[in-house]
Every structure is written in C-alpha cells, then in structure tokens.
Amino acid sequence: MPKPPPLLTIGQLAARTGIATSAIRFYESKGLITPLRTESGQRRFVASDVRRISFILITQQLGFSLATFPPCPKGAPPRDATGNASPEDSTTSLRTASAVFRHFAIAFRPA
C-alpha cells in the first residue's frame, strides 16, 4: 500500500511558499485553497497546495488579480485519499494557466 503524502502545517506551508500564514488564511477565505482538517480543527496541507499557491504568486507578479482564480469546488472534497487535487481543481488550474499563456502569446508576439 502506498505511503500517504506528508501533511504540512500552515507554518510549514508558509515557509515553503515564502508568504505569511495570514496570507494563507486569506487565500482560504477566498476559496483559493481548501486545507484538510485534523480532528481538532487544525489546517493541514499537501504538496498540491504548495504548487497552487506558487502558481497564484507567479501570476500575481505578472499582473493578474486574485479574481482570475476560480475558487476550489465547494461541497466536494478538495483532494482524494492520496492528497492529489480533485479533477475539478486540476481543470480549474489548467484553465487559469491557459489564460496566462494566451496573455503572454498576445503581449510578446513579434511585431
């Protein structure tokens, strides 16, 4: 049986992404990330959360607003038992990435 992925605390996620824990909570309040919860209610994150936050930070640096990112699906588990993002979340990320690439294709095409 495969070993489950390691879960990260909010502090560990902040250290890996270089943003404050308050920013992570803000992203959560906007529905951009959905952490797992322990029995005592503590947030736990997986590697896909690091990638999602990193993607958000990069696209923000490129001039995109948080409104560009659709929220994680509500009412559905944010990831499967192995910690992988749900198919809906992956599709959303691909759509956002596609919009970023289209923007650069237009902005930097040869004159």
CSV table of C-alpha atoms in Angstrom, one decimal:
chain,number,residue,atom,x,y,z
A,1,MET,CA,0.0,0.0,0.0
A,2,PRO,CA,1.5,3.4,-0.9
A,3,LYS,CA,2.5,5.7,1.8
A,4,PRO,CA,0.2,8.7,2.2
A,5,PRO,CA,1.8,12.1,1.3
A,6,PRO,CA,3.2,14.1,4.2
A,7,LEU,CA,0.8,16.8,5.5
A,8,LEU,CA,2.1,20.3,6.2
A,9,THR,CA,1.1,22.7,8.9
A,10,ILE,CA,0.2,26.2,8.0
A,11,GLY,CA,3.6,27.3,9.3
A,12,GLN,CA,5.4,24.8,7.1
A,13,LEU,CA,3.4,25.9,4.1
A,14,ALA,CA,4.2,29.5,4.8
A,15,ALA,CA,7.9,28.6,5.0
A,16,ARG,CA,7.8,26.7,1.7
A,17,THR,CA,5.9,29.4,-0.2
A,18,GLY,CA,7.5,32.4,1.4
A,19,ILE,CA,4.2,34.0,2.4
A,20,ALA,CA,2.8,34.8,5.8
A,21,THR,CA,0.3,32.5,7.5
A,22,SER,CA,-2.2,35.3,7.4
A,23,ALA,CA,-2.0,35.3,3.6
A,24,ILE,CA,-2.6,31.6,3.5
A,25,ARG,CA,-5.7,32.1,5.7
A,26,PHE,CA,-6.8,35.0,3.3
A,27,TYR,CA,-6.4,32.6,0.3
A,28,GLU,CA,-8.5,30.1,2.2
A,29,SER,CA,-11.2,32.7,3.0
A,30,LYS,CA,-11.4,33.5,-0.8
A,31,GLY,CA,-11.8,29.8,-1.6
A,32,LEU,CA,-8.5,29.6,-3.4
A,33,ILE,CA,-7.2,26.8,-1.3
A,34,THR,CA,-9.0,24.3,0.9
A,35,PRO,CA,-7.0,22.6,3.6
A,36,LEU,CA,-7.7,19.3,5.2
A,37,ARG,CA,-8.6,19.5,8.9
A,38,THR,CA,-7.4,17.4,11.8
A,39,GLU,CA,-9.9,16.1,14.3
A,40,SER,CA,-9.0,19.1,16.5
A,41,GLY,CA,-9.6,21.5,13.5
A,42,GLN,CA,-6.0,22.3,12.6
A,43,ARG,CA,-5.3,23.0,9.0
A,44,ARG,CA,-3.1,20.5,7.1
A,45,PHE,CA,-1.9,21.0,3.5
A,46,VAL,CA,-0.4,18.7,0.8
A,47,ALA,CA,2.1,19.3,-2.0
A,48,SER,CA,-0.6,20.4,-4.4
A,49,ASP,CA,-1.3,23.4,-2.1
A,50,VAL,CA,2.3,24.5,-2.4
A,51,ARG,CA,2.1,24.3,-6.2
A,52,ARG,CA,-1.3,26.1,-6.2
A,53,ILE,CA,0.0,29.0,-4.0
A,54,SER,CA,3.2,29.2,-6.0
A,55,PHE,CA,1.2,29.5,-9.2
A,56,ILE,CA,-1.0,32.2,-7.7
A,57,LEU,CA,2.0,34.2,-6.6
A,58,ILE,CA,3.7,34.0,-10.0
A,59,THR,CA,0.6,35.0,-11.9
A,60,GLN,CA,0.0,37.9,-9.5
A,61,GLN,CA,3.6,39.1,-10.2
A,62,LEU,CA,2.7,39.0,-13.8
A,63,GLY,CA,-0.2,41.4,-13.2
A,64,PHE,CA,-3.2,39.0,-12.8
A,65,SER,CA,-5.6,39.6,-9.9
A,66,LEU,CA,-7.0,37.1,-7.4
A,67,ALA,CA,-10.3,37.3,-9.3
A,68,THR,CA,-8.6,35.4,-12.1
A,69,PHE,CA,-8.6,32.3,-10.0
A,70,PRO,CA,-11.8,30.4,-9.6
A,71,PRO,CA,-12.4,29.1,-6.1
A,72,CYS,CA,-11.9,25.4,-5.2
A,73,PRO,CA,-15.1,23.4,-5.7
A,74,LYS,CA,-17.5,23.8,-2.8
A,75,GLY,CA,-19.1,20.8,-1.2
A,76,ALA,CA,-16.6,18.4,-2.9
A,77,PRO,CA,-13.6,17.0,-1.2
A,78,PRO,CA,-10.6,19.2,-2.3
A,79,ARG,CA,-8.4,16.1,-2.9
A,80,ASP,CA,-8.5,12.4,-3.0
A,81,ALA,CA,-7.3,10.0,-0.3
A,82,THR,CA,-3.7,10.2,-1.7
A,83,GLY,CA,-3.7,14.0,-1.3
A,84,ASN,CA,-3.9,14.7,-5.0
A,85,ALA,CA,-6.1,17.6,-6.2
A,86,SER,CA,-9.6,16.8,-7.3
A,87,PRO,CA,-10.2,16.6,-11.1
A,88,GLU,CA,-12.2,19.8,-10.8
A,89,ASP,CA,-9.3,21.7,-9.2
A,90,SER,CA,-6.9,20.4,-11.8
A,91,THR,CA,-9.2,21.5,-14.6
A,92,THR,CA,-9.5,25.0,-13.0
A,93,SER,CA,-5.7,25.3,-12.7
A,94,LEU,CA,-5.3,24.3,-16.3
A,95,ARG,CA,-7.9,26.9,-17.4
A,96,THR,CA,-6.1,29.6,-15.5
A,97,ALA,CA,-2.7,28.5,-16.9
A,98,SER,CA,-4.1,28.6,-20.3
A,99,ALA,CA,-5.3,32.2,-19.8
A,100,VAL,CA,-1.8,33.2,-18.6
A,101,PHE,CA,-0.2,31.7,-21.7
A,102,ARG,CA,-2.7,33.3,-24.0
A,103,HIS,CA,-1.9,36.7,-22.4
A,104,PHE,CA,1.8,36.2,-23.0
A,105,ALA,CA,1.3,35.0,-26.5
A,106,ILE,CA,-0.5,38.2,-27.3
A,107,ALA,CA,1.7,40.5,-25.3
A,108,PHE,CA,5.0,39.2,-26.6
A,109,ARG,CA,4.3,38.2,-30.2
A,110,PRO,CA,6.7,39.7,-32.8
A,111,ALA,CA,5.6,42.9,-34.3
